[in-house]
Amino acid sequence: IPPNVKFEVDDCEEPWTFQEKFDVVHARYLAAAVENWPRLVAQAFQFTKPGGYAEFQDYDLEYYAEDGTLGQDLPISKWITTLLQASRDFKRDPCPGPKLEGWMRDAGFADVHATRYKIPIGPWPKDKHLKTIGAWNLVQIEEGLEAFTLRLFTQLLRWSTEEVQVLLANVRKNLRDPKIHAQFDL
């Protein structure tokens, strides 16, 4: 690590009490984790040096299929719809990605650029690059499926662990089904 580089790790939702401003502020993948996004972005602006750089990368976790293969009657649709609503009920936005540009402008950032990426779930795309991205995305979703789900479903929604496990078994089948062309945006 170069001598002029220092990393700070803290709870981003608490008031920022740093003694100096930063050249770079970076936040990534906090969907369903932050209660007050505008305040977070405003604090990032307040603690970014003039001429500094702030970057936010986050999801819109609403699953969709442009070709209609993600039916609303599928377990994966029931799961993601329930998960997103439970996150909102818990006062955590699961879809901050599309709002970040506006929050940054509202906070005072200038020269704001936003790029949307469609991220496939599974290796179903014909494009080789997207097929690879989809395969890796499937792995990360499957690896985190219980962690994403259990607390919200059992503690907030009062599902039994067994009910959640049955749903997740069916969600895994849908995730692996090459006929379902699900994706979300980053």
XYZ file of C-alpha atoms in Angstrom:
186
model
C 0.000 0.000 0.000
C 1.457 3.371 -0.961
C 2.270 5.607 2.018
C -0.309 8.198 0.958
C -3.163 5.628 0.957
C -5.248 4.936 4.035
C -8.392 2.843 4.344
C -11.195 3.768 6.751
C -13.838 1.241 7.742
C -16.812 2.442 9.749
C -20.605 2.209 9.989
C -21.693 4.359 7.067
C -25.134 4.952 8.578
C -23.790 6.627 11.697
C -22.825 10.321 11.587
C -19.447 10.644 9.945
C -16.920 12.056 12.407
C -13.730 11.866 10.383
C -11.184 14.589 11.046
C -10.353 15.155 7.395
C -11.985 14.839 4.002
C -11.245 12.065 1.522
C -9.891 12.052 -2.006
C -12.046 9.006 -2.759
C -15.270 7.695 -1.228
C -16.430 4.327 -2.540
C -19.545 2.316 -1.641
C -20.699 -0.826 -3.382
C -23.455 -3.427 -3.050
C -25.371 -2.035 -0.098
C -28.818 -2.892 -1.478
C -31.202 -3.793 1.362
C -28.601 -2.664 3.919
C -29.021 1.125 4.165
C -31.976 2.838 5.790
C -31.335 6.409 4.650
C -29.610 6.577 1.288
C -29.927 10.353 0.767
C -28.217 10.953 4.120
C -25.429 8.493 3.243
C -24.797 10.199 -0.095
C -24.945 13.663 1.519
C -22.349 12.607 4.095
C -20.162 11.251 1.300
C -20.394 14.644 -0.406
C -19.617 16.475 2.831
C -16.483 14.358 3.353
C -15.171 14.350 -0.224
C -12.422 16.887 -0.890
C -13.047 19.463 -3.626
C -11.924 17.775 -6.826
C -12.271 14.394 -5.122
C -14.129 11.378 -6.401
C -17.115 9.453 -5.064
C -18.362 6.232 -6.591
C -21.484 4.281 -5.728
C -22.283 0.941 -7.360
C -25.498 -0.818 -6.505
C -28.309 -3.023 -7.686
C -31.897 -2.815 -8.677
C -32.748 -6.280 -7.373
C -36.085 -6.467 -9.183
C -35.739 -9.595 -11.350
C -37.131 -9.499 -14.876
C -36.937 -11.328 -18.192
C -37.213 -9.320 -21.370
C -38.548 -12.373 -23.210
C -41.357 -13.184 -20.751
C -39.749 -16.380 -19.399
C -39.933 -15.242 -15.753
C -43.539 -16.084 -14.924
C -45.105 -14.539 -11.834
C -46.302 -18.002 -10.744
C -42.749 -19.351 -10.416
C -41.122 -19.879 -6.993
C -38.282 -17.502 -7.959
C -40.830 -14.745 -8.612
C -42.605 -15.399 -5.311
C -39.237 -15.368 -3.522
C -37.829 -12.159 -5.028
C -41.141 -10.279 -4.706
C -41.471 -11.325 -1.057
C -37.803 -10.595 -0.338
C -37.963 -7.105 -1.836
C -41.156 -6.230 0.018
C -39.774 -7.560 3.302
C -36.657 -5.422 2.792
C -38.843 -2.377 2.222
C -40.941 -3.235 5.298
C -37.647 -3.403 7.225
C -36.951 0.121 5.881
C -34.051 -0.998 3.680
C -34.221 -0.179 -0.028
C -33.413 -3.284 -2.089
C -33.286 -1.321 -5.342
C -31.100 1.761 -4.800
C -29.197 1.525 -8.087
C -31.506 3.599 -10.302
C -31.827 6.314 -7.639
C -28.117 6.867 -6.969
C -27.628 9.411 -9.755
C -30.425 11.612 -8.387
C -29.251 11.292 -4.801
C -25.745 12.301 -5.851
C -26.999 15.364 -7.721
C -29.279 16.290 -4.798
C -26.314 16.038 -2.413
C -24.315 18.500 -4.518
C -22.052 16.271 -6.591
C -21.178 17.613 -10.032
C -20.170 15.734 -13.181
C -22.308 12.737 -12.190
C -22.318 9.757 -14.564
C -24.581 6.727 -14.287
C -24.322 3.503 -16.237
C -26.814 0.652 -16.108
C -25.716 -2.923 -16.705
C -28.081 -5.826 -17.284
C -26.778 -8.769 -15.256
C -28.055 -12.201 -16.316
C -28.760 -14.898 -13.745
C -27.316 -18.121 -15.108
C -25.418 -19.019 -18.278
C -28.432 -18.676 -20.590
C -27.240 -15.716 -22.756
C -25.873 -16.499 -26.210
C -23.174 -13.833 -25.906
C -20.020 -15.477 -24.497
C -19.170 -12.586 -22.159
C -22.715 -12.364 -20.753
C -22.824 -16.166 -20.441
C -19.731 -16.004 -18.190
C -21.152 -13.124 -16.146
C -24.437 -15.010 -15.755
C -22.680 -18.190 -14.639
C -20.714 -16.333 -11.955
C -23.800 -14.390 -10.909
C -25.687 -17.657 -10.478
C -22.916 -18.924 -8.189
C -22.974 -15.815 -6.007
C -26.780 -15.853 -5.747
C -26.899 -19.545 -4.850
C -24.096 -19.144 -2.312
C -25.942 -16.289 -0.603
C -29.530 -17.445 -0.997
C -30.058 -18.501 2.623
C -28.192 -15.462 3.951
C -30.354 -13.124 1.848
C -33.545 -14.827 2.946
C -33.594 -16.423 6.373
C -33.672 -13.410 8.683
C -36.312 -11.486 6.742
C -38.533 -14.494 6.130
C -38.303 -16.092 9.591
C -38.060 -13.063 11.864
C -39.998 -10.396 9.977
C -42.490 -12.516 8.042
C -42.679 -15.350 10.626
C -42.150 -18.184 8.156
C -40.807 -21.403 9.619
C -37.281 -22.414 8.659
C -38.749 -25.460 6.920
C -41.083 -23.298 4.802
C -38.131 -21.137 3.754
C -35.997 -24.165 2.877
C -38.762 -25.630 0.698
C -39.159 -22.330 -1.144
C -35.393 -21.984 -1.594
C -35.093 -25.515 -2.988
C -37.619 -24.546 -5.661
C -35.903 -21.193 -6.226
C -32.618 -23.049 -6.871
C -34.386 -25.175 -9.501
C -35.654 -22.003 -11.200
C -32.241 -20.333 -10.990
C -30.660 -23.311 -12.794
C -33.393 -23.604 -15.436
C -31.889 -22.423 -18.759
C -35.397 -21.688 -20.073
C -35.841 -18.910 -17.476
C -33.945 -15.828 -18.637
C -33.958 -13.834 -15.413
C -31.753 -10.818 -14.899
C -31.465 -7.683 -12.809
C -29.733 -4.347 -13.193
C -26.546 -3.024 -11.691
